[in-house]
Short mmCIF file of C-alpha atoms and ligand atoms in Angstrom, two decimals:
data_model
loop_
_atom_site.label_atom_id
_atom_site.label_comp_id
_atom_site.label_asym_id
_atom_site.label_seq_id
_atom_site.Cartn_x
_atom_site.Cartn_y
_atom_site.Cartn_z
CA MET A 23 -0.03 0.03 0.01
CA SER A 24 1.29 3.34 -0.91
CA VAL A 25 0.56 7.09 -0.97
CA VAL A 26 0.63 8.34 -4.57
CA VAL A 27 1.85 11.86 -5.09
CA LEU A 28 0.57 13.04 -8.38
CA ASP A 29 3.02 15.65 -9.63
CA PHE A 30 1.57 18.62 -11.39
CA GLY A 31 4.95 20.14 -11.74
CA SER A 32 5.51 21.51 -8.29
CA GLN A 33 9.01 22.14 -7.07
CA TYR A 34 7.75 20.55 -3.78
CA SER A 35 6.49 17.26 -5.13
CA ARG A 36 9.62 15.29 -3.89
CA LEU A 37 9.42 16.99 -0.69
CA ILE A 38 5.74 15.73 -0.18
CA ALA A 39 7.00 12.25 -0.95
CA ARG A 40 9.87 12.46 1.39
CA ARG A 41 7.70 13.76 4.18
CA ILE A 42 5.38 10.88 3.85
CA ARG A 43 8.22 8.45 4.18
CA GLU A 44 9.43 10.27 7.24
CA LEU A 45 6.17 9.34 8.65
CA ASN A 46 6.90 5.65 7.87
CA ALA A 47 4.49 5.41 4.89
CA TYR A 48 5.61 4.37 1.47
CA SER A 49 5.12 7.04 -1.14
CA VAL A 50 5.43 7.10 -4.93
CA ILE A 51 5.60 9.99 -7.23
CA LEU A 52 3.80 9.72 -10.46
CA PRO A 53 3.48 12.33 -13.25
CA SER A 54 0.00 14.08 -13.48
CA THR A 55 -0.40 12.31 -16.87
CA ALA A 56 -0.17 8.78 -15.32
CA SER A 57 -2.99 6.53 -16.42
CA ILE A 58 -5.39 5.08 -13.93
CA GLU A 59 -3.92 1.60 -14.58
CA ARG A 60 -0.52 2.92 -13.57
CA ILE A 61 -1.79 4.65 -10.49
CA ARG A 62 -3.61 1.40 -9.49
CA GLU A 63 -0.45 -0.56 -9.90
CA ALA A 64 1.13 1.55 -7.09
CA ALA A 65 -1.66 0.19 -4.85
CA PRO A 66 -2.57 3.68 -3.43
CA ALA A 67 -4.26 3.92 0.05
CA ALA A 68 -4.55 7.74 -0.56
CA ILE A 69 -3.52 10.21 -3.25
CA ILE A 70 -1.99 13.67 -2.90
CA PHE A 71 -2.34 16.24 -5.60
CA SER A 72 0.76 18.44 -5.69
CA GLY A 73 0.95 22.14 -6.33
CA SER A 74 1.83 23.47 -9.89
CA PRO A 75 3.46 26.47 -11.46
CA LYS A 76 0.39 26.47 -13.75
CA SER A 77 -2.90 27.97 -13.05
CA VAL A 78 -6.15 26.07 -13.22
CA PHE A 79 -7.34 28.65 -15.66
CA GLU A 80 -4.82 27.86 -18.26
CA ALA A 81 -6.02 26.05 -21.32
CA ASN A 82 -3.45 23.29 -21.04
CA ALA A 83 -3.65 23.05 -17.15
CA PRO A 84 -2.60 19.62 -16.16
CA LYS A 85 -5.39 17.32 -14.91
CA PRO A 86 -5.36 13.79 -13.49
CA ASP A 87 -7.08 10.80 -15.15
CA ASP A 88 -10.73 11.45 -14.19
CA ALA A 89 -11.00 7.92 -12.89
CA VAL A 90 -8.96 8.82 -9.78
CA TYR A 91 -12.11 10.33 -8.33
CA ASP A 92 -13.85 6.87 -8.64
CA LEU A 93 -11.11 4.99 -6.77
CA GLY A 94 -13.02 5.79 -3.50
CA ILE A 95 -9.87 6.54 -1.56
CA PRO A 96 -8.93 9.83 0.31
CA LEU A 97 -7.49 12.61 -1.72
CA LEU A 98 -5.52 15.59 -0.42
CA GLY A 99 -5.02 18.52 -2.77
CA ILE A 100 -2.25 20.94 -2.05
CA CYS A 101 -2.49 24.51 -3.40
CA TYR A 102 -3.18 23.74 -7.18
CA GLY A 103 -4.32 20.38 -6.15
CA MET A 104 -6.91 21.81 -3.91
CA GLN A 105 -8.22 24.15 -6.72
CA LEU A 106 -8.52 21.18 -8.98
CA LEU A 107 -10.61 19.35 -6.37
CA VAL A 108 -12.83 22.55 -6.05
CA GLN A 109 -13.31 22.68 -9.88
CA GLN A 110 -13.99 19.05 -10.10
CA PHE A 111 -16.61 19.03 -7.50
CA GLY A 112 -18.46 22.16 -8.78
CA GLY A 113 -17.05 24.95 -6.66
CA GLU A 114 -15.38 28.16 -8.02
CA VAL A 115 -11.69 29.26 -8.08
CA ARG A 116 -10.82 32.91 -8.74
CA ASP A 117 -7.71 34.56 -9.75
CA VAL A 118 -7.01 37.13 -7.09
CA GLY A 119 -4.31 38.80 -9.20
CA ALA A 120 -1.70 39.27 -6.47
CA ARG A 121 0.41 36.29 -5.43
CA SER A 122 0.12 35.31 -1.84
CA TYR A 123 3.66 34.26 -1.04
CA GLY A 124 5.46 33.44 2.17
CA ALA A 125 4.54 33.19 5.88
CA ASP A 126 0.88 33.37 6.99
CA GLU A 127 -1.10 32.15 9.90
CA LEU A 128 -4.23 30.00 10.38
CA VAL A 129 -6.32 31.95 12.73
CA GLN A 130 -8.89 29.23 13.05
CA HIS A 131 -8.89 25.50 12.30
CA GLN A 132 -11.02 22.36 13.06
CA GLY A 133 -11.43 18.81 12.29
CA VAL A 134 -9.24 15.71 12.09
CA PHE A 135 -6.66 17.20 9.74
CA PHE A 136 -5.66 19.46 12.66
CA ALA A 137 -6.05 16.91 15.45
CA GLY A 138 -3.58 17.60 18.29
CA LEU A 139 -3.00 21.22 17.22
CA SER A 140 -4.29 24.32 18.92
CA GLY A 141 -3.89 28.12 18.66
CA PRO A 142 -2.84 29.99 15.67
CA LEU A 143 -0.61 27.98 13.26
CA PRO A 144 2.07 29.40 11.04
CA VAL A 145 1.72 28.27 7.37
CA TRP A 146 3.57 28.81 4.13
CA MET A 147 1.67 30.14 1.22
CA SER A 148 2.55 30.34 -2.47
CA HIS A 149 -0.42 30.92 -4.77
CA ALA A 150 -2.18 33.42 -7.11
CA SER A 151 -5.81 31.86 -7.11
CA THR A 152 -8.07 31.17 -4.27
CA VAL A 153 -11.26 29.24 -3.58
CA HIS A 154 -14.25 31.59 -4.04
CA THR A 155 -17.13 29.27 -3.62
CA LEU A 156 -17.04 25.85 -2.06
CA PRO A 157 -18.41 22.75 -3.82
CA ASP A 158 -21.93 21.69 -2.47
CA GLY A 159 -21.56 20.00 0.88
CA TRP A 160 -17.99 21.02 1.40
CA LYS A 161 -16.93 23.04 4.36
CA SER A 162 -14.10 25.31 5.30
CA ILE A 163 -11.89 23.80 7.95
CA ALA A 164 -9.23 26.55 8.39
CA ALA A 165 -8.97 30.27 7.67
CA THR A 166 -6.22 32.88 7.58
CA LYS A 167 -7.14 36.56 8.21
CA GLN A 168 -7.54 37.19 4.41
CA ASN A 169 -8.74 33.72 3.41
CA ALA A 170 -11.77 32.02 4.56
CA HIS A 171 -10.92 28.87 2.67
CA ALA A 172 -7.37 28.15 3.59
CA ALA A 173 -8.34 24.41 4.16
CA ILE A 174 -11.41 22.65 3.07
CA ALA A 175 -13.09 19.34 3.33
CA SER A 176 -15.83 17.27 1.69
CA LEU A 177 -18.88 16.37 3.84
CA ASP A 178 -17.63 12.86 4.53
CA GLY A 179 -14.15 14.29 5.09
CA HIS A 180 -12.46 11.95 2.56
CA HIS A 181 -11.39 14.71 0.27
CA LEU A 182 -9.26 17.53 1.82
CA GLY A 183 -7.76 20.64 0.18
CA VAL A 184 -5.16 22.96 1.66
CA GLN A 185 -4.12 26.30 0.18
CA PHE A 186 -0.81 26.32 2.08
CA HIS A 187 2.07 23.90 1.90
CA PRO A 188 2.13 21.50 4.78
CA GLU A 189 5.34 19.83 3.34
CA VAL A 190 7.78 22.73 3.77
CA VAL A 191 9.63 23.45 6.91
CA HIS A 192 7.98 26.86 7.13
CA THR A 193 4.77 25.16 8.10
CA PRO A 194 6.05 23.76 11.37
CA ASP A 195 3.05 21.63 12.20
CA GLY A 196 2.75 20.27 8.65
CA GLU A 197 4.18 16.97 9.64
CA CYS A 198 1.38 16.56 12.16
CA MET A 199 -1.13 17.53 9.64
CA LEU A 200 0.14 15.04 7.02
CA SER A 201 0.24 12.35 9.83
CA ASN A 202 -3.35 13.09 10.61
CA PHE A 203 -4.19 12.69 6.91
CA LEU A 204 -2.44 9.31 6.89
CA ASN A 205 -4.25 8.27 9.95
CA MET A 206 -7.67 9.29 8.47
CA ALA A 207 -6.80 7.35 5.25
CA GLY A 208 -5.66 4.31 7.17
CA VAL A 209 -2.26 4.26 5.36
CA PRO A 210 0.03 1.54 6.89
CA ARG A 211 3.08 2.87 8.70
CA ASP A 212 5.43 0.16 7.86
CA TRP A 213 8.15 1.98 5.92
CA THR A 214 10.86 1.81 8.48
CA THR A 215 14.61 1.17 7.99
CA GLU A 216 14.42 -2.18 9.77
CA HIS A 217 11.59 -3.33 7.44
CA ASN A 218 13.32 -1.83 4.39
CA VAL A 219 16.40 -3.91 5.12
CA GLU A 220 14.29 -7.08 5.53
CA ARG A 221 12.38 -6.34 2.42
CA LEU A 222 15.58 -5.47 0.42
CA MET A 223 17.25 -8.72 1.40
CA GLN A 224 14.30 -10.76 0.52
CA ASN A 225 13.98 -9.09 -2.85
CA VAL A 226 17.57 -9.52 -3.55
CA ARG A 227 17.52 -13.23 -2.71
CA GLU A 228 14.46 -13.85 -4.82
CA GLN A 229 15.67 -12.02 -7.70
CA VAL A 230 19.19 -13.38 -7.79
CA GLY A 231 18.63 -17.01 -6.72
CA ASN A 232 21.78 -18.99 -7.25
CA ASP A 233 23.22 -16.76 -9.96
CA GLY A 234 26.15 -14.38 -9.69
CA VAL A 235 26.21 -10.68 -9.20
CA LEU A 236 29.03 -8.29 -10.25
CA LEU A 237 29.11 -4.97 -8.55
CA GLY A 238 31.20 -2.06 -9.30
CA LEU A 239 32.38 -0.38 -5.97
CA SER A 240 33.26 3.26 -5.95
CA GLY A 241 33.64 3.67 -2.16
CA GLY A 242 30.66 5.89 -2.07
CA VAL A 243 27.71 5.21 0.29
CA ASP A 244 25.35 3.73 -2.36
CA SER A 245 27.75 1.05 -3.81
CA SER A 246 29.16 0.28 -0.39
CA ALA A 247 25.72 -0.21 1.11
CA LEU A 248 24.86 -2.34 -1.94
CA ALA A 249 27.91 -4.57 -1.45
CA LEU A 250 26.95 -4.98 2.19
CA LEU A 251 23.38 -5.96 1.22
CA LEU A 252 24.66 -8.62 -1.17
CA ALA A 253 26.94 -10.00 1.51
CA ARG A 254 24.15 -9.97 4.16
CA ALA A 255 21.65 -11.50 1.75
CA GLU A 256 24.29 -14.19 1.08
CA VAL A 257 23.99 -14.10 -2.63
CA LYS A 258 26.97 -15.07 -4.82
CA HIS A 259 28.69 -11.71 -5.60
CA SER A 260 31.90 -10.18 -6.60
CA ALA A 261 32.51 -6.57 -5.86
CA VAL A 262 35.23 -4.88 -7.90
CA PHE A 263 36.85 -1.71 -6.65
CA VAL A 264 38.54 -0.02 -9.63
CA ASP A 265 41.46 2.08 -8.48
CA HIS A 266 41.65 4.38 -11.53
CA GLY A 267 44.51 6.46 -9.85
CA LEU A 268 41.98 9.36 -9.56
CA LEU A 269 40.78 8.64 -5.99
CA ARG A 270 41.00 10.80 -3.02
CA ALA A 271 43.89 10.58 -0.52
CA GLY A 272 43.54 7.35 1.52
CA GLU A 273 40.23 6.39 -0.20
CA ARG A 274 41.25 2.95 -1.32
CA GLU A 275 42.65 1.94 2.03
CA GLU A 276 39.59 3.19 3.80
CA VAL A 277 37.20 1.30 1.59
CA GLU A 278 39.20 -1.90 1.93
CA ALA A 279 39.50 -1.54 5.68
CA ALA A 280 35.81 -1.00 6.05
CA LEU A 281 34.41 -3.61 3.73
CA GLN A 282 36.76 -6.49 4.17
CA PRO A 283 35.72 -7.39 7.65
CA LEU A 284 32.08 -7.10 6.80
CA GLY A 285 32.01 -10.20 4.60
CA VAL A 286 31.94 -8.43 1.28
CA ASN A 287 33.69 -10.55 -1.42
CA PHE A 288 35.73 -7.94 -3.09
CA THR A 289 38.75 -7.35 -5.32
CA THR A 290 40.68 -4.17 -5.92
CA VAL A 291 41.95 -3.79 -9.40
CA ASP A 292 44.76 -1.32 -9.86
CA ALA A 293 43.95 0.02 -13.27
CA SER A 294 45.63 3.43 -12.97
CA ASP A 295 48.14 2.82 -15.90
CA ARG A 296 45.34 2.16 -18.44
CA PHE A 297 43.37 5.23 -17.25
CA PHE A 298 46.31 7.55 -17.37
CA ASP A 299 47.34 6.27 -20.70
CA SER A 300 43.95 6.76 -22.23
CA LEU A 301 43.49 10.19 -20.75
CA ALA A 302 46.96 11.51 -22.00
CA GLY A 303 46.62 14.82 -23.83
CA VAL A 304 42.75 14.91 -23.24
CA ILE A 305 41.40 18.26 -21.88
CA ASP A 306 37.77 18.32 -22.94
CA PRO A 307 35.61 17.44 -19.89
CA GLU A 308 33.09 15.26 -21.90
CA GLU A 309 35.81 13.44 -23.53
CA LYS A 310 37.43 12.59 -20.15
CA ARG A 311 34.03 11.32 -18.93
CA LYS A 312 33.59 9.09 -22.05
CA ILE A 313 37.16 7.71 -21.69
CA ILE A 314 36.76 6.95 -18.08
CA GLY A 315 33.39 5.36 -18.70
CA ARG A 316 34.83 3.18 -21.42
CA GLU A 317 37.83 2.10 -19.33
CA PHE A 318 35.52 0.97 -16.49
CA ILE A 319 33.73 -1.16 -18.93
CA ASN A 320 36.93 -2.78 -20.00
CA VAL A 321 37.90 -3.48 -16.43
CA PHE A 322 34.50 -5.00 -15.72
CA ARG A 323 34.61 -7.00 -18.81
CA GLU A 324 37.98 -8.44 -17.93
CA GLN A 325 36.86 -9.14 -14.40
CA ALA A 326 33.75 -10.92 -15.56
CA GLU A 327 35.86 -13.14 -17.89
CA GLN A 328 38.21 -14.06 -15.07
CA THR A 329 35.81 -14.61 -12.28
CA GLY A 330 32.34 -14.96 -13.93
CA PRO A 331 29.89 -15.94 -15.06
CA PHE A 332 27.65 -13.24 -13.61
CA ARG A 333 24.02 -12.98 -14.57
CA PHE A 334 23.53 -9.65 -12.87
CA LEU A 335 25.29 -6.28 -12.74
CA ALA A 336 24.26 -4.50 -9.35
CA GLN A 337 23.95 -0.74 -9.57
CA GLY A 338 23.14 1.79 -6.93
CA THR A 339 20.34 3.54 -8.81
CA LEU A 340 18.30 5.59 -6.44
CA TYR A 341 14.65 6.81 -6.59
CA PRO A 342 15.48 10.32 -7.79
CA ASP A 343 17.26 8.79 -10.85
CA VAL A 344 14.13 6.76 -11.52
CA ILE A 345 11.89 9.84 -11.27
CA GLU A 346 14.13 11.87 -13.53
CA SER A 347 14.34 9.35 -16.24
CA ALA A 348 10.61 9.05 -16.18
CA GLY A 349 9.91 12.75 -16.45
CA GLY A 350 13.12 14.16 -17.98
CA GLU A 351 11.89 14.71 -21.52
CA GLY A 352 13.66 17.44 -23.21
CA ALA A 353 16.09 18.03 -20.34
CA ALA A 354 19.34 19.41 -21.57
CA ASN A 355 22.49 17.28 -21.27
CA ILE A 356 24.63 19.41 -18.88
CA LYS A 357 27.13 16.55 -18.18
CA SER A 358 27.03 13.11 -19.24
CA HIS A 359 27.52 11.79 -15.66
CA HIS A 360 29.55 8.82 -15.70
CA ASN A 361 28.06 5.66 -14.30
CA VAL A 362 27.97 2.13 -15.58
CA GLY A 363 24.45 2.54 -17.07
CA GLY A 364 24.35 1.49 -20.65
CA LEU A 365 26.76 -1.39 -19.75
CA PRO A 366 24.32 -4.27 -19.45
CA GLU A 367 23.17 -4.63 -23.03
CA GLU A 368 26.61 -4.72 -24.40
CA LEU A 369 27.86 -7.06 -21.72
CA GLY A 370 24.83 -9.27 -21.44
CA PHE A 371 24.09 -8.47 -17.82
CA GLU A 372 20.72 -8.09 -16.30
CA LEU A 373 20.36 -5.11 -13.90
CA LEU A 374 20.01 -5.46 -10.23
CA GLU A 375 19.00 -2.21 -8.74
CA PRO A 376 17.72 -2.84 -5.11
CA PHE A 377 17.82 0.86 -4.20
CA ARG A 378 15.54 2.09 -7.03
CA THR A 379 12.77 2.93 -4.50
CA LEU A 380 14.94 4.74 -2.00
CA PHE A 381 16.12 8.33 -1.44
CA LYS A 382 19.64 8.99 -0.52
CA ASP A 383 18.96 9.51 3.11
CA GLU A 384 17.05 6.20 3.21
CA VAL A 385 20.07 4.43 1.81
CA ARG A 386 22.17 6.11 4.45
CA ASP A 387 19.77 4.72 7.08
CA VAL A 388 19.92 1.23 5.50
CA ALA A 389 23.73 1.44 5.43
CA ARG A 390 23.78 2.22 9.20
CA LEU A 391 21.75 -0.75 9.99
CA LEU A 392 23.93 -3.00 7.77
CA GLY A 393 26.97 -1.74 9.78
CA LEU A 394 28.72 0.61 7.27
CA PRO A 395 31.15 2.65 9.24
CA ASP A 396 30.28 6.38 9.46
CA GLU A 397 33.41 7.59 7.74
CA ILE A 398 32.04 6.10 4.45
CA ARG A 399 28.38 6.34 5.18
CA LEU A 400 28.48 10.04 5.84
CA ARG A 401 31.28 11.03 3.49
CA HIS A 402 30.89 13.72 0.93
CA PRO A 403 29.84 12.47 -2.48
CA PHE A 404 32.56 11.95 -5.05
CA PRO A 405 32.10 11.77 -8.80
CA GLY A 406 32.81 8.50 -10.62
CA PRO A 407 35.45 10.10 -12.87
CA GLY A 408 37.22 11.17 -9.71
CA LEU A 409 39.81 13.83 -9.64
CA ALA A 410 40.03 13.83 -13.45
CA VAL A 411 37.14 16.37 -13.54
CA ARG A 412 38.73 18.50 -10.83
CA ILE A 413 41.80 19.19 -13.10
CA LEU A 414 41.04 21.83 -15.79
CA GLY A 415 43.47 20.60 -18.32
CA GLU A 416 45.43 17.41 -18.95
CA VAL A 417 45.20 14.63 -16.30
CA THR A 418 48.66 13.67 -15.52
CA ARG A 419 49.95 11.86 -12.47
CA GLU A 420 51.61 15.10 -11.19
CA ASN A 421 48.38 17.08 -11.62
CA VAL A 422 46.39 14.48 -9.87
CA GLU A 423 48.84 14.35 -6.92
CA LEU A 424 48.70 18.14 -6.69
CA VAL A 425 44.84 18.27 -6.55
CA ARG A 426 44.80 15.31 -4.35
CA ARG A 427 47.05 16.82 -1.80
CA ALA A 428 45.06 20.16 -1.84
CA ASP A 429 41.82 18.25 -1.46
CA ASP A 430 43.28 16.30 1.50
CA VAL A 431 44.41 19.49 3.28
CA PHE A 432 41.07 21.18 2.69
CA ILE A 433 39.07 18.24 3.93
CA SER A 434 41.28 17.67 6.94
CA THR A 435 41.00 21.40 7.84
CA LEU A 436 37.21 21.17 7.65
CA LYS A 437 37.33 18.22 10.05
CA GLU A 438 39.79 20.00 12.32
CA PHE A 439 37.45 22.75 12.67
CA GLY A 440 34.31 20.57 13.11
CA ALA A 441 33.01 22.06 9.74
CA TYR A 442 33.02 18.89 7.52
CA HIS A 443 29.30 18.50 7.84
CA ALA A 444 28.62 22.15 7.39
CA ALA A 445 29.22 21.31 3.66
CA TRP A 446 27.27 18.78 1.63
CA GLN A 447 30.30 18.47 -0.57
CA ALA A 448 33.75 20.08 -0.59
CA LEU A 449 36.59 19.97 -2.95
CA ALA A 450 39.62 21.37 -4.51
CA VAL A 451 40.11 22.18 -8.27
CA LEU A 452 43.36 22.67 -10.08
CA THR A 453 42.88 25.59 -12.46
CA PRO A 454 44.96 26.06 -15.56
CA ILE A 455 46.01 29.50 -14.24
CA ARG A 456 49.42 30.40 -12.87
CA SER A 457 50.05 33.56 -10.96
CA VAL A 458 52.93 35.41 -9.60
CA GLY A 459 53.67 35.35 -5.81
CA VAL A 460 56.59 35.64 -3.46
CA ALA A 461 57.70 32.94 -1.14
CA GLY A 462 60.65 33.86 1.22
CA ASP A 463 62.58 36.25 -1.06
CA GLU A 464 61.84 34.23 -4.15
CA ARG A 465 59.53 34.86 -6.95
CA ARG A 466 57.06 31.99 -7.15
CA TYR A 467 55.01 31.42 -10.34
CA GLY A 468 52.51 28.90 -8.89
CA HIS A 469 49.29 27.13 -9.67
CA VAL A 470 45.92 28.45 -8.69
CA ILE A 471 43.86 26.10 -6.55
CA ALA A 472 40.07 26.81 -6.17
CA LEU A 473 38.29 25.57 -3.12
CA ARG A 474 34.63 24.86 -3.47
CA ALA A 475 32.19 23.89 -0.62
CA VAL A 476 28.51 23.73 -1.17
CA THR A 477 25.27 23.07 0.76
CA SER A 478 22.63 21.06 -0.94
CA VAL A 479 19.92 18.49 -0.57
CA ASP A 480 20.16 16.42 -3.63
CA ALA A 481 22.75 17.96 -5.87
CA MET A 482 20.13 19.34 -8.20
CA THR A 483 20.61 22.82 -6.75
CA ALA A 484 23.43 23.92 -4.44
CA ASP A 485 24.55 27.11 -2.56
CA TRP A 486 28.06 27.91 -1.73
CA ALA A 487 28.81 27.22 1.88
CA ARG A 488 29.47 30.17 4.14
CA LEU A 489 32.45 28.62 5.82
CA PRO A 490 33.97 30.55 8.67
CA TYR A 491 36.96 32.84 7.46
CA GLU A 492 39.23 31.10 9.90
CA VAL A 493 38.68 27.73 8.17
CA LEU A 494 39.33 29.18 4.75
CA ASP A 495 42.37 30.92 6.14
CA ARG A 496 43.86 27.80 7.64
CA ALA A 497 43.18 25.82 4.41
CA ALA A 498 44.84 28.50 2.23
CA GLN A 499 47.79 28.84 4.44
CA ARG A 500 48.44 25.07 4.74
CA ILE A 501 48.04 24.49 0.97
CA THR A 502 50.46 27.21 0.01
CA ARG A 503 52.86 26.08 2.63
CA GLU A 504 52.67 22.22 2.23
CA ILE A 505 52.33 22.23 -1.70
CA PRO A 506 55.11 24.60 -2.98
CA GLU A 507 53.72 24.28 -6.52
CA VAL A 508 50.61 26.27 -5.47
CA GLY A 509 50.95 30.01 -5.27
CA ARG A 510 47.39 31.16 -4.69
CA VAL A 511 44.10 29.78 -3.28
CA VAL A 512 40.58 31.19 -4.24
CA TYR A 513 37.19 30.27 -2.86
CA ASP A 514 34.33 29.72 -5.39
CA ILE A 515 31.20 31.65 -4.31
CA THR A 516 28.97 30.55 -7.15
CA SER A 517 25.66 28.74 -6.61
CA LYS A 518 24.13 26.01 -8.82
CA PRO A 519 22.53 27.22 -10.96
CA PRO A 520 24.12 28.82 -12.78
CA ALA A 521 27.35 27.00 -11.93
CA THR A 522 27.45 23.19 -11.39
CA ILE A 523 29.14 21.61 -8.24
CA GLU A 524 32.20 20.29 -10.05
CA TRP A 525 34.06 22.72 -12.29
CA GLU A 526 33.97 20.32 -15.26
P1 LIG B 23 27.33 18.79 -10.79
O1 LIG B 23 28.78 19.07 -11.05
O2 LIG B 23 26.68 18.17 -12.16
O3 LIG B 23 27.36 17.46 -9.78
O4 LIG B 23 26.64 19.85 -10.15
C1 LIG B 23 26.31 17.00 -9.05
C2 LIG B 23 26.83 15.89 -8.19
O5 LIG B 23 27.21 14.78 -9.10
C3 LIG B 23 28.50 14.54 -8.89
N1 LIG B 23 29.05 14.29 -10.24
C4 LIG B 23 29.20 13.14 -10.79
N2 LIG B 23 29.03 11.80 -10.29
N3 LIG B 23 29.71 10.93 -12.38
C5 LIG B 23 29.23 10.77 -11.11
O6 LIG B 23 29.15 9.58 -10.60
C6 LIG B 23 29.99 12.09 -12.94
O7 LIG B 23 30.55 12.15 -13.91
C7 LIG B 23 29.70 13.21 -12.12
N4 LIG B 23 29.83 14.60 -12.32
C8 LIG B 23 29.44 15.19 -11.12
C9 LIG B 23 29.25 15.69 -8.24
O8 LIG B 23 30.35 15.43 -7.60
C10 LIG B 23 28.05 16.18 -7.37
O9 LIG B 23 27.96 15.43 -6.15
#
């Protein structure tokens, strides 16, 4: 049983789905164009209509398959979703012209949606239209000073609409309201980490049977957690950690030390020569990614020949990847992110993607339960092509060593000041710029290293991290002192968009 979030294009749809999961109920996001068959397949116990950047008055305003209204299950419409419900059931929505945007307050409220809450409630609004006339038999269950219909309910209480956004943190009691909705709809609360681990192990065992699984280990949380899952599920597996020579300082040793004692059957392949040979002379970022992707394939192929056969290739695909590939029509290709996708057909593997239903933080929770040490579980993300995309220019062993040392100093400085988790990701970039400086009494014509630290939730957007000056100061001093080839250190203060997190 699930809660289906029908996505009408709101920036908050994912947030709604995550909130529902935080309340231990399984949620699935489907596009507003999903057919009733697809919705039924998700076994919904309730449906939530998201908001939308569109207005219900637009000619091509998105609408759900009409049959959702015949399913006989509770519906909650948020913002645009509420207005759809009002129109559907014969009420009237009007365009008030001015957008109501930001903090507001429910001055009165009643009924099960607000059970356990009392007094004025802060809520977050973001809309242009409001409900003017309620459908027959519906009633208002909350009001702000300006809006008598801030929340509404059908007579039997099965359909609810809210003009505000209970899913955002600026509606502090939103979690309680959503929980009340789940209770009212009788949605099972069995989406717990413990239950997830059990379910994942059972699914993996059933899918794999007695066949073999090959897994590419990157040392990141997803693939490490996957390796542990395969080990715990006791399926035949071989995890390959490809050391392409582009890893962070101490990464290989850390991954080996963490996974070996946990029963993961894994091999480290030192493939740095072949990666450096193929990358020689290449400066174009896309070309670097393609070469690295290709070399990964070659290593996997050789591994499969030596230790196979493997029926499955395991990948750490997450739910956001699944949502994106379902709804990503026409999206521009900013970077062809390296992963091993596209491999299976060529190599004759079937894909095993146990984490396809999980968000990143849910994988982190699963990893904790499986016993993955925190230094890997909570480590900053690292791109598959490694330090190669942090060198603007040719990837040589010398350049890699330089940027690796700078990265190591930056990260250890963050840890020293207890600021590591103030950044979602932090990194050093070797720029192709040289600048003049003075060291001792000598002229120094050194490299320019750029430091970047960002805050983010899902890497789709990011803001530069406001690190304390003393952290930046210490990092800059240490880098220029400990790496004599570096003459200058700069800090990147660009957000994403318009920049991306990595420089290439
Ligand atoms: P960007 O630079 O696109 O990065 O803002 C978003 C997140 O993805 C990581 N990244 C990659 N990961 N292969 C990967 O596996 C890649 O080619 C790649 N490029 C960027 C980046 O480190 C950040 O966490």
